[in-house]
Short mmCIF file of C-alpha atoms in Angstrom, two decimals:
data_model
loop_
_atom_site.label_atom_id
_atom_site.label_comp_id
_atom_site.label_asym_id
_atom_site.label_seq_id
_atom_site.Cartn_x
_atom_site.Cartn_y
_atom_site.Cartn_z
CA MET C 3 28.34 -21.13 30.76
CA ALA C 4 26.92 -17.77 29.27
CA THR C 5 23.97 -16.45 31.01
CA ALA C 6 20.61 -14.81 29.10
CA THR C 7 21.67 -11.18 30.40
CA ALA C 8 24.92 -11.37 28.19
CA SER C 9 22.96 -12.40 24.92
CA ARG C 10 20.49 -10.03 25.69
CA ARG C 11 23.21 -7.40 26.01
CA ALA C 12 24.68 -8.12 23.02
CA GLY C 13 20.95 -8.79 21.31
CA LYS C 14 20.42 -4.91 22.53
CA GLY C 15 23.43 -4.13 20.35
CA VAL C 16 22.27 -6.14 17.48
CA LYS C 17 18.97 -4.46 17.84
CA ALA C 18 20.67 -0.80 17.85
CA GLY C 19 22.26 -1.33 14.54
CA ALA C 20 19.94 -3.38 13.04
CA LYS C 21 18.15 -0.44 11.71
CA SER C 22 21.51 0.54 9.46
CA GLN C 23 21.76 -3.00 8.40
CA PRO C 24 21.37 -3.09 4.40
CA LYS C 25 19.08 -5.22 2.75
CA ILE C 26 19.40 -8.41 2.15
CA PHE C 27 18.97 -9.78 -1.73
CA THR C 28 19.33 -13.07 -3.45
CA PHE C 29 22.62 -13.33 -5.97
CA THR C 30 23.42 -15.73 -8.67
CA TRP C 31 26.95 -16.63 -8.96
CA THR C 32 29.50 -18.60 -11.06
CA GLY C 33 33.05 -19.75 -10.37
CA LEU C 34 35.51 -22.03 -10.17
CA ASN C 35 36.10 -24.24 -7.15
CA LYS C 36 39.47 -25.25 -5.41
CA ASP C 37 39.58 -27.99 -8.03
CA GLY C 38 39.57 -25.25 -10.72
CA LYS C 39 36.19 -27.17 -12.00
CA LYS C 40 32.96 -24.54 -13.01
CA SER C 41 30.86 -24.06 -10.15
CA SER C 42 27.44 -21.94 -9.81
CA GLY C 43 24.61 -21.16 -6.89
CA GLU C 44 22.62 -18.72 -5.30
CA LEU C 45 23.48 -16.75 -2.03
CA ARG C 46 22.15 -14.08 -0.08
CA GLY C 47 23.61 -11.01 0.88
CA GLY C 48 23.85 -6.95 0.90
CA SER C 49 25.93 -6.10 -2.29
CA ILE C 50 28.04 -8.14 -4.68
CA ALA C 51 31.19 -7.60 -2.95
CA ASP C 52 29.52 -9.47 0.13
CA ILE C 53 28.51 -12.32 -1.68
CA LYS C 54 32.28 -12.32 -3.26
CA THR C 55 34.04 -12.54 0.03
CA ILE C 56 31.72 -15.21 1.04
CA LEU C 57 32.81 -17.51 -1.89
CA LYS C 58 36.14 -16.34 -1.52
CA SER C 59 36.06 -18.13 2.15
CA GLN C 60 34.62 -20.95 0.67
CA GLY C 61 37.51 -21.51 -1.39
CA ILE C 62 36.01 -20.24 -5.00
CA SER C 63 37.19 -18.09 -7.26
CA PRO C 64 33.93 -16.06 -8.34
CA LYS C 65 33.83 -15.13 -11.63
CA ASN C 66 30.29 -13.58 -12.55
CA VAL C 67 27.67 -12.56 -9.58
CA LYS C 68 24.67 -10.56 -10.26
CA LYS C 69 21.79 -9.71 -8.33
CA LYS C 70 18.30 -12.37 -9.24
CA SER C 71 15.53 -10.78 -10.36
CA GLU C 72 12.71 -11.71 -7.92
CA GLY C 73 9.69 -10.07 -9.56
CA ILE C 74 6.10 -9.49 -8.39
CA LYS C 75 5.13 -12.29 -5.80
CA LEU C 76 1.33 -12.65 -5.17
CA PHE C 77 -0.68 -14.34 -2.93
CA GLU C 78 2.88 -16.12 -1.47
CA ALA C 79 2.29 -17.97 1.74
CA LYS C 80 3.95 -16.27 5.03
CA ILE C 81 5.62 -17.70 7.75
CA ASN C 82 3.66 -18.35 10.79
CA ALA C 83 4.80 -19.65 14.07
CA MET C 84 4.10 -23.37 13.34
CA ASP C 85 6.36 -23.14 10.40
CA ILE C 86 8.98 -22.62 12.75
CA ALA C 87 8.47 -24.81 15.48
CA MET C 88 8.11 -27.71 12.79
CA VAL C 89 11.65 -26.19 11.49
CA THR C 90 13.18 -26.33 14.78
CA ARG C 91 11.97 -29.88 15.16
CA GLN C 92 12.99 -30.76 12.13
CA ILE C 93 17.09 -28.95 12.84
CA ALA C 94 16.40 -31.24 16.75
CA THR C 95 16.04 -34.36 15.39
CA MET C 96 18.85 -34.16 12.41
CA MET C 97 21.46 -32.92 14.97
CA THR C 98 20.57 -35.43 17.02
CA ALA C 99 21.15 -38.26 14.18
CA GLY C 100 24.68 -36.44 14.03
CA VAL C 101 24.18 -34.33 11.02
CA PRO C 102 26.36 -31.19 11.01
CA LEU C 103 24.33 -27.82 11.68
CA VAL C 104 25.13 -26.57 8.05
CA THR C 105 24.24 -29.49 6.56
CA THR C 106 20.82 -29.62 8.30
CA ILE C 107 19.85 -25.67 7.71
CA GLU C 108 20.97 -26.18 3.91
CA MET C 109 18.74 -29.46 3.21
CA LEU C 110 15.85 -27.87 5.31
CA GLY C 111 16.45 -24.62 2.90
CA ARG C 112 16.01 -26.64 -0.25
CA GLY C 113 13.34 -28.62 0.47
CA HIS C 114 10.60 -26.33 2.07
CA GLU C 115 7.85 -25.80 0.34
CA LYS C 116 7.24 -22.30 1.04
CA PRO C 117 9.53 -19.76 -0.94
CA LYS C 118 9.84 -17.42 2.07
CA MET C 119 10.96 -20.22 4.45
CA ARG C 120 13.59 -21.39 1.95
CA GLU C 121 14.61 -17.93 1.52
CA LEU C 122 14.94 -17.46 5.17
CA LEU C 123 16.82 -20.36 5.82
CA GLY C 124 19.09 -19.54 3.04
CA THR C 125 19.95 -16.47 4.38
CA ILE C 126 20.74 -17.94 7.86
CA LEU C 127 23.10 -20.03 5.88
CA SER C 128 25.10 -17.77 4.14
CA GLU C 129 25.71 -15.99 7.83
CA ILE C 130 26.94 -19.23 9.46
CA GLN C 131 28.86 -19.92 6.53
CA SER C 132 30.50 -16.71 6.44
CA GLY C 133 31.63 -17.64 10.44
CA ILE C 134 28.69 -16.11 12.18
CA PRO C 135 27.60 -17.90 15.59
CA LEU C 136 23.95 -19.20 14.71
CA SER C 137 22.26 -17.11 17.23
CA ASP C 138 23.72 -13.91 16.23
CA ALA C 139 22.54 -15.28 12.43
CA LEU C 140 19.04 -15.47 14.06
CA ARG C 141 18.71 -12.10 16.31
CA PRO C 142 18.12 -9.67 13.00
CA HIS C 143 15.17 -12.07 12.14
CA ARG C 144 12.80 -11.04 15.15
CA LEU C 145 9.68 -11.52 13.24
CA TYR C 146 10.03 -15.23 13.61
CA PHE C 147 13.01 -15.33 16.38
CA ASP C 148 12.08 -14.00 19.38
CA ASP C 149 14.40 -12.81 22.02
CA LEU C 150 13.74 -16.25 24.31
CA TYR C 151 14.24 -18.20 21.17
CA VAL C 152 17.78 -16.87 20.21
CA ASP C 153 18.83 -16.70 23.99
CA LEU C 154 18.50 -20.34 24.36
CA VAL C 155 20.11 -21.06 20.75
CA GLY C 156 23.24 -19.39 22.41
CA ALA C 157 22.88 -20.90 25.71
CA GLY C 158 23.27 -24.21 23.89
CA GLU C 159 26.22 -23.02 21.52
CA HIS C 160 27.85 -21.72 24.92
CA SER C 161 27.21 -25.13 26.82
CA GLY C 162 27.73 -27.80 23.32
CA SER C 163 24.47 -29.02 23.72
CA LEU C 164 22.89 -27.03 20.78
CA ASP C 165 21.29 -30.70 19.69
CA THR C 166 19.26 -30.71 23.00
CA VAL C 167 18.35 -26.96 23.41
CA PHE C 168 16.68 -27.44 20.07
CA ASP C 169 15.05 -30.16 21.20
CA ARG C 170 13.67 -28.17 24.13
CA ILE C 171 13.04 -25.31 21.71
CA ALA C 172 10.72 -27.14 19.58
CA THR C 173 8.89 -28.95 22.26
CA TYR C 174 8.31 -25.38 23.69
CA LYS C 175 6.99 -24.04 20.44
CA GLU C 176 4.77 -27.27 19.96
CA LYS C 177 2.99 -27.04 23.11
CA ALA C 178 2.81 -23.12 23.05
CA GLU C 179 1.09 -23.08 19.46
CA ALA C 180 -1.12 -26.00 20.26
CA LEU C 181 -2.09 -23.64 23.82
CA LYS C 182 -2.71 -20.61 21.64
CA SER C 183 -5.10 -22.33 19.22
CA LYS C 184 -7.29 -23.88 22.20
CA ILE C 185 -7.58 -20.53 23.16
CA LYS C 186 -8.42 -18.84 20.09
CA LYS C 187 -10.72 -21.80 19.39
CA ALA C 188 -12.31 -20.49 22.91
CA MET C 189 -12.86 -16.78 22.10
CA PHE C 190 -13.85 -17.69 18.69
CA TYR C 191 -17.06 -19.52 19.60
CA PRO C 192 -18.84 -16.88 21.11
CA ALA C 193 -17.76 -14.13 18.65
CA ALA C 194 -19.55 -16.49 16.23
CA VAL C 195 -22.78 -16.97 18.09
CA VAL C 196 -23.06 -13.13 18.31
CA ILE C 197 -22.28 -12.43 15.03
CA VAL C 198 -24.42 -14.95 13.23
CA ALA C 199 -26.79 -13.69 15.71
CA ILE C 200 -26.50 -9.83 14.59
CA ALA C 201 -26.75 -11.26 10.92
CA VAL C 202 -29.67 -13.09 10.71
CA THR C 203 -31.60 -10.15 12.80
CA ILE C 204 -30.63 -7.62 10.67
CA LEU C 205 -32.03 -10.05 7.22
CA LEU C 206 -34.76 -10.29 9.19
CA LEU C 207 -35.42 -6.32 9.87
CA VAL C 208 -34.51 -5.22 6.67
CA PHE C 209 -35.47 -7.88 4.16
CA VAL C 210 -38.74 -9.99 5.68
CA VAL C 211 -40.64 -7.31 8.00
CA PRO C 212 -41.03 -4.64 5.02
CA GLN C 213 -42.99 -7.24 3.69
CA PHE C 214 -45.13 -7.90 6.53
CA GLU C 215 -45.52 -4.14 7.15
CA GLU C 216 -47.15 -4.07 3.36
CA ILE C 217 -49.87 -6.43 4.71
CA PHE C 218 -50.44 -4.78 7.96
CA LYS C 219 -51.20 -1.46 6.32
CA GLY C 220 -54.91 -2.74 5.00
CA PHE C 221 -55.98 -3.93 8.12
CA GLY C 222 -56.74 -0.70 9.19
CA ALA C 223 -56.52 -1.52 12.84
CA GLU C 224 -53.86 -0.67 15.27
CA LEU C 225 -50.76 -2.96 15.66
CA PRO C 226 -49.82 -4.55 19.26
CA ALA C 227 -47.03 -2.87 20.52
CA PHE C 228 -44.38 -5.47 20.26
CA THR C 229 -45.19 -5.40 16.73
CA GLN C 230 -44.77 -1.54 16.44
CA LEU C 231 -41.60 -1.85 18.25
CA VAL C 232 -40.12 -4.39 15.59
CA VAL C 233 -41.63 -2.14 12.29
CA GLY C 234 -40.02 0.82 13.84
CA ILE C 235 -36.58 -0.56 14.15
CA SER C 236 -36.80 -2.02 10.85
CA ARG C 237 -37.54 1.56 9.39
CA PHE C 238 -35.06 2.58 11.38
CA LEU C 239 -32.46 0.15 9.81
CA GLN C 240 -33.78 1.13 6.25
CA ALA C 241 -33.62 4.19 6.57
CA TYR C 242 -30.43 4.78 7.93
CA TRP C 243 -28.53 1.41 7.42
CA TYR C 244 -25.18 3.50 6.32
CA ILE C 245 -25.05 5.34 9.96
CA PHE C 246 -25.32 1.90 11.43
CA LEU C 247 -22.25 0.74 9.11
CA ILE C 248 -20.34 3.50 9.47
CA SER C 249 -20.54 3.37 13.12
CA ILE C 250 -19.44 -0.31 13.30
CA VAL C 251 -16.58 1.08 10.70
CA ILE C 252 -15.61 3.10 13.30
CA PHE C 253 -15.48 1.57 16.14
CA VAL C 254 -13.37 -1.20 14.78
CA PHE C 255 -11.46 0.98 13.61
CA THR C 256 -10.70 3.43 16.44
CA PHE C 257 -10.67 -0.34 18.92
CA VAL C 258 -7.75 -1.65 16.24
CA ARG C 259 -6.07 1.91 16.55
CA LEU C 260 -5.90 2.01 20.31
CA HIS C 261 -5.01 -1.31 20.61
CA ARG C 262 -1.68 -1.24 18.50
CA ASN C 263 -0.75 2.57 19.62
CA SER C 264 -1.74 2.54 23.25
CA GLN C 265 0.01 0.52 25.78
CA THR C 266 -2.66 1.63 28.49
CA PHE C 267 -5.91 0.29 26.46
CA ARG C 268 -4.02 -2.85 26.06
CA ASP C 269 -3.22 -3.14 29.45
CA ARG C 270 -7.11 -2.53 30.60
CA ILE C 271 -8.17 -4.94 27.65
CA ASP C 272 -5.97 -7.55 29.08
CA GLU C 273 -7.34 -6.98 32.48
CA LEU C 274 -11.05 -6.77 31.24
CA VAL C 275 -10.53 -9.60 28.99
CA LEU C 276 -9.86 -11.93 32.21
CA LYS C 277 -12.97 -11.26 33.98
CA ILE C 278 -15.10 -12.65 31.35
CA PRO C 279 -17.10 -15.64 32.39
CA VAL C 280 -15.83 -18.57 31.42
CA ILE C 281 -13.68 -17.57 28.64
CA GLY C 282 -11.68 -15.32 31.54
CA GLU C 283 -11.01 -18.69 33.45
CA ILE C 284 -9.65 -20.13 30.07
CA LEU C 285 -7.22 -17.44 29.90
CA HIS C 286 -6.17 -17.11 33.34
CA LYS C 287 -5.30 -21.02 32.83
CA GLY C 288 -3.89 -20.35 29.31
CA ALA C 289 -1.29 -17.66 30.96
CA MET C 290 -0.08 -19.62 33.71
CA ALA C 291 0.80 -22.70 31.54
CA ARG C 292 3.13 -20.27 29.32
CA PHE C 293 4.57 -19.12 32.18
CA ALA C 294 5.56 -22.61 33.66
CA ARG C 295 6.91 -23.95 30.38
CA THR C 296 8.68 -20.72 29.49
CA LEU C 297 10.26 -21.23 32.73
CA ALA C 298 10.63 -24.74 32.92
CA THR C 299 12.48 -24.69 29.22
CA THR C 300 14.85 -21.32 30.08
CA PHE C 301 15.49 -23.09 33.41
CA ALA C 302 16.55 -26.54 31.67
CA ALA C 303 18.85 -24.77 29.32
CA GLY C 304 20.96 -23.12 31.94
CA VAL C 305 19.34 -19.62 31.65
CA PRO C 306 19.48 -17.79 35.01
CA LEU C 307 16.17 -17.66 37.28
CA ILE C 308 16.07 -14.01 36.82
CA ASP C 309 16.39 -13.95 33.26
CA GLY C 310 13.87 -17.02 33.14
CA LEU C 311 11.52 -15.00 34.80
CA GLU C 312 11.60 -12.11 32.64
CA SER C 313 11.21 -13.86 28.94
CA ALA C 314 8.13 -15.87 31.23
CA ALA C 315 6.99 -12.19 31.73
CA GLY C 316 7.04 -11.88 27.99
CA ALA C 317 5.66 -14.81 27.07
CA SER C 318 2.72 -14.79 29.06
CA GLY C 319 0.41 -13.21 26.56
CA ASN C 320 -1.33 -10.96 29.52
CA ALA C 321 -0.65 -7.84 31.02
CA VAL C 322 -1.70 -8.83 34.06
CA TYR C 323 0.48 -11.48 34.45
CA LYS C 324 3.20 -9.97 33.01
CA LYS C 325 3.31 -7.23 35.75
CA ALA C 326 2.91 -9.88 38.29
CA LEU C 327 6.03 -11.48 36.57
CA LEU C 328 7.98 -8.87 36.94
CA LYS C 329 7.06 -8.03 40.31
CA ILE C 330 8.18 -11.42 41.36
CA ARG C 331 11.37 -10.99 39.76
CA GLN C 332 12.20 -8.08 41.30
CA GLU C 333 11.94 -9.96 44.84
CA VAL C 334 13.36 -12.86 44.13
CA MET C 335 16.41 -10.57 42.62
CA ALA C 336 16.31 -9.20 46.56
CA GLY C 337 17.12 -12.30 47.70
CA MET C 338 13.05 -13.98 48.39
CA GLN C 339 12.52 -17.72 46.98
CA MET C 340 10.37 -17.76 44.52
CA ASN C 341 7.26 -19.53 45.54
CA VAL C 342 7.32 -16.88 48.90
CA ALA C 343 7.06 -14.22 46.14
CA MET C 344 4.61 -15.55 44.10
CA ARG C 345 2.51 -15.16 47.37
CA THR C 346 2.81 -12.06 47.76
CA VAL C 347 1.31 -11.05 44.52
CA ASN C 348 -2.13 -13.00 45.33
CA LEU C 349 -2.48 -14.18 41.48
CA PHE C 350 -1.35 -17.78 41.32
CA PRO C 351 -3.37 -20.53 42.89
CA ASP C 352 -2.25 -22.65 45.59
CA MET C 353 -1.55 -25.75 44.00
CA LEU C 354 1.03 -23.86 41.44
CA ILE C 355 2.51 -22.32 44.50
CA GLN C 356 3.16 -25.48 46.50
CA MET C 357 4.59 -27.08 43.08
CA VAL C 358 7.01 -24.47 42.73
CA MET C 359 8.19 -24.57 46.42
CA ILE C 360 8.71 -28.61 46.17
CA GLY C 361 10.82 -27.76 42.87
CA GLU C 362 12.77 -25.24 44.90
CA GLU C 363 13.65 -27.44 47.77
CA SER C 364 14.40 -30.56 45.63
CA GLY C 365 16.44 -28.34 42.89
CA SER C 366 13.94 -29.85 40.26
CA LEU C 367 12.03 -26.98 39.54
CA ASP C 368 12.29 -27.35 35.93
CA ASN C 369 10.15 -31.07 36.35
CA MET C 370 7.90 -29.19 38.61
CA LEU C 371 7.30 -26.60 35.95
CA ASN C 372 6.65 -28.78 33.21
CA LYS C 373 4.45 -30.64 35.26
CA VAL C 374 2.45 -27.55 36.01
CA ALA C 375 2.14 -26.68 32.25
CA ASN C 376 1.15 -29.70 31.47
CA ILE C 377 -1.78 -29.60 33.98
CA TYR C 378 -3.04 -26.51 32.93
CA GLU C 379 -2.58 -27.25 29.31
CA MET C 380 -4.87 -30.04 30.14
CA GLN C 381 -7.40 -28.20 32.17
CA VAL C 382 -7.27 -25.44 28.97
CA ASP C 383 -8.47 -28.61 26.24
CA ASP C 384 -11.08 -29.96 28.85
CA ALA C 385 -12.44 -26.22 29.29
CA VAL C 386 -12.50 -25.64 25.49
CA ASP C 387 -14.18 -28.99 24.95
CA ALA C 388 -16.94 -28.11 27.16
CA LEU C 389 -17.19 -24.66 25.80
CA SER C 390 -17.93 -25.96 22.19
CA SER C 391 -20.35 -28.65 23.00
CA LEU C 392 -22.32 -26.00 25.14
CA ILE C 393 -21.49 -23.49 21.97
CA GLU C 394 -23.74 -25.18 19.53
CA PRO C 395 -26.96 -25.43 21.71
CA MET C 396 -26.66 -21.87 22.92
CA MET C 397 -26.17 -20.67 19.18
CA MET C 398 -29.54 -22.66 18.61
CA VAL C 399 -31.26 -21.19 21.37
CA VAL C 400 -30.19 -17.44 21.26
CA ILE C 401 -30.79 -17.64 16.91
CA GLY C 402 -34.53 -19.42 17.63
CA THR C 403 -35.63 -16.46 20.44
CA ILE C 404 -34.50 -13.80 18.04
CA VAL C 405 -36.42 -15.49 14.86
CA GLY C 406 -39.02 -16.44 16.79
CA GLY C 407 -39.26 -13.37 18.76
CA LEU C 408 -39.68 -11.79 14.94
CA ILE C 409 -42.10 -13.82 13.77
CA VAL C 410 -44.27 -13.64 16.61
CA ALA C 411 -44.33 -10.07 16.32
CA MET C 412 -45.06 -10.43 12.66
CA TYR C 413 -48.24 -12.54 13.24
CA LEU C 414 -49.51 -10.99 16.54
CA PRO C 415 -51.69 -8.72 14.23
CA ILE C 416 -52.93 -11.67 12.37
CA PHE C 417 -53.97 -13.39 15.58
CA ASN C 418 -55.52 -10.03 16.73
CA LEU C 419 -57.64 -9.75 13.32
CA GLY C 420 -58.68 -13.26 13.60
CA ASN C 421 -60.23 -12.50 17.24
CA VAL C 422 -61.83 -9.52 15.87
CA ILE C 423 -63.68 -11.57 13.08
CA GLY C 424 -64.39 -14.37 15.13
#
């Protein structure tokens, strides 16, 4: 069985050459088949010469080949990770039912609702029909098929169990996307509370407080300190709102730019988010679930443990776990058992380490890791549900406190006036 190391070496060669690959276009063609009958269709390739070569290899004599004008595509749906997971599941199901790979991809390409996915599958189909292995046909499309996906497909091709491997990849993708969705949900709610609270406060300070300020001017008495504070903030926002808005834009722009260009900044953010109360615990469990699921999938597919740990490090989704897993990989390469190496990084809980130790001793590491992944995915699910049930009353309390505080500040002068009159 070929190892993932060989696949990655091949991948590096493809990656290095990917920059020089010609752009792929859609071509329409007409010609004569082996029976001398007219036939036509569409193919993806880099040039008319490439299309003619593909047609001749299929026993078709090309008569007319021209590039298809695609026009301007507005609001075209993009391919997302869930689309890839669904297509992978469909490929696994059809191949298990005995449908050949070429027929499977051709049927999926014709029937998919998204034009971009039809185009992607058409390109892959053309390359397979020209004799290129599926793993090599997928490798240039790294935006949709990462190294782990391609390496697993390559391992399936060499072992002759491509249908089984696609089933494992589909399960992995589905669970990974479900976990990602739960974590995004957990991150969204606190952010929503903060944004709503800020928006409500600004609206009240800019539009409501000035109306009360006009009333206060006729009182002829000194306003309470709390009311003066609120009025002062309101005046500042009215006078310098553009500074406030520009500051927010600059902060967001700088954060995004640093996060995109600085690995050190991204690593620091990954460290900080793990320390956030409640959210950090969910992220910890999510990272451990991804690590266990990825390593179980690669190990079950026949990928060596060393290469599986490298893939798991990349799939963990957090720099802290990536660094720890790469350190574990170095220790395993030096001859240390994985469960012993995991203890040296002081990051993984005893339960996970014990499960790994049992798996190593019994020779069923992939099964144990799958069980670990299931446990942590359930814990993430429960934690997100608990957070969702807590966040609604929390939002009401936060917004109620802000609105109530502003109302008290506005009515204090009126109450004081009533006392004076009384």
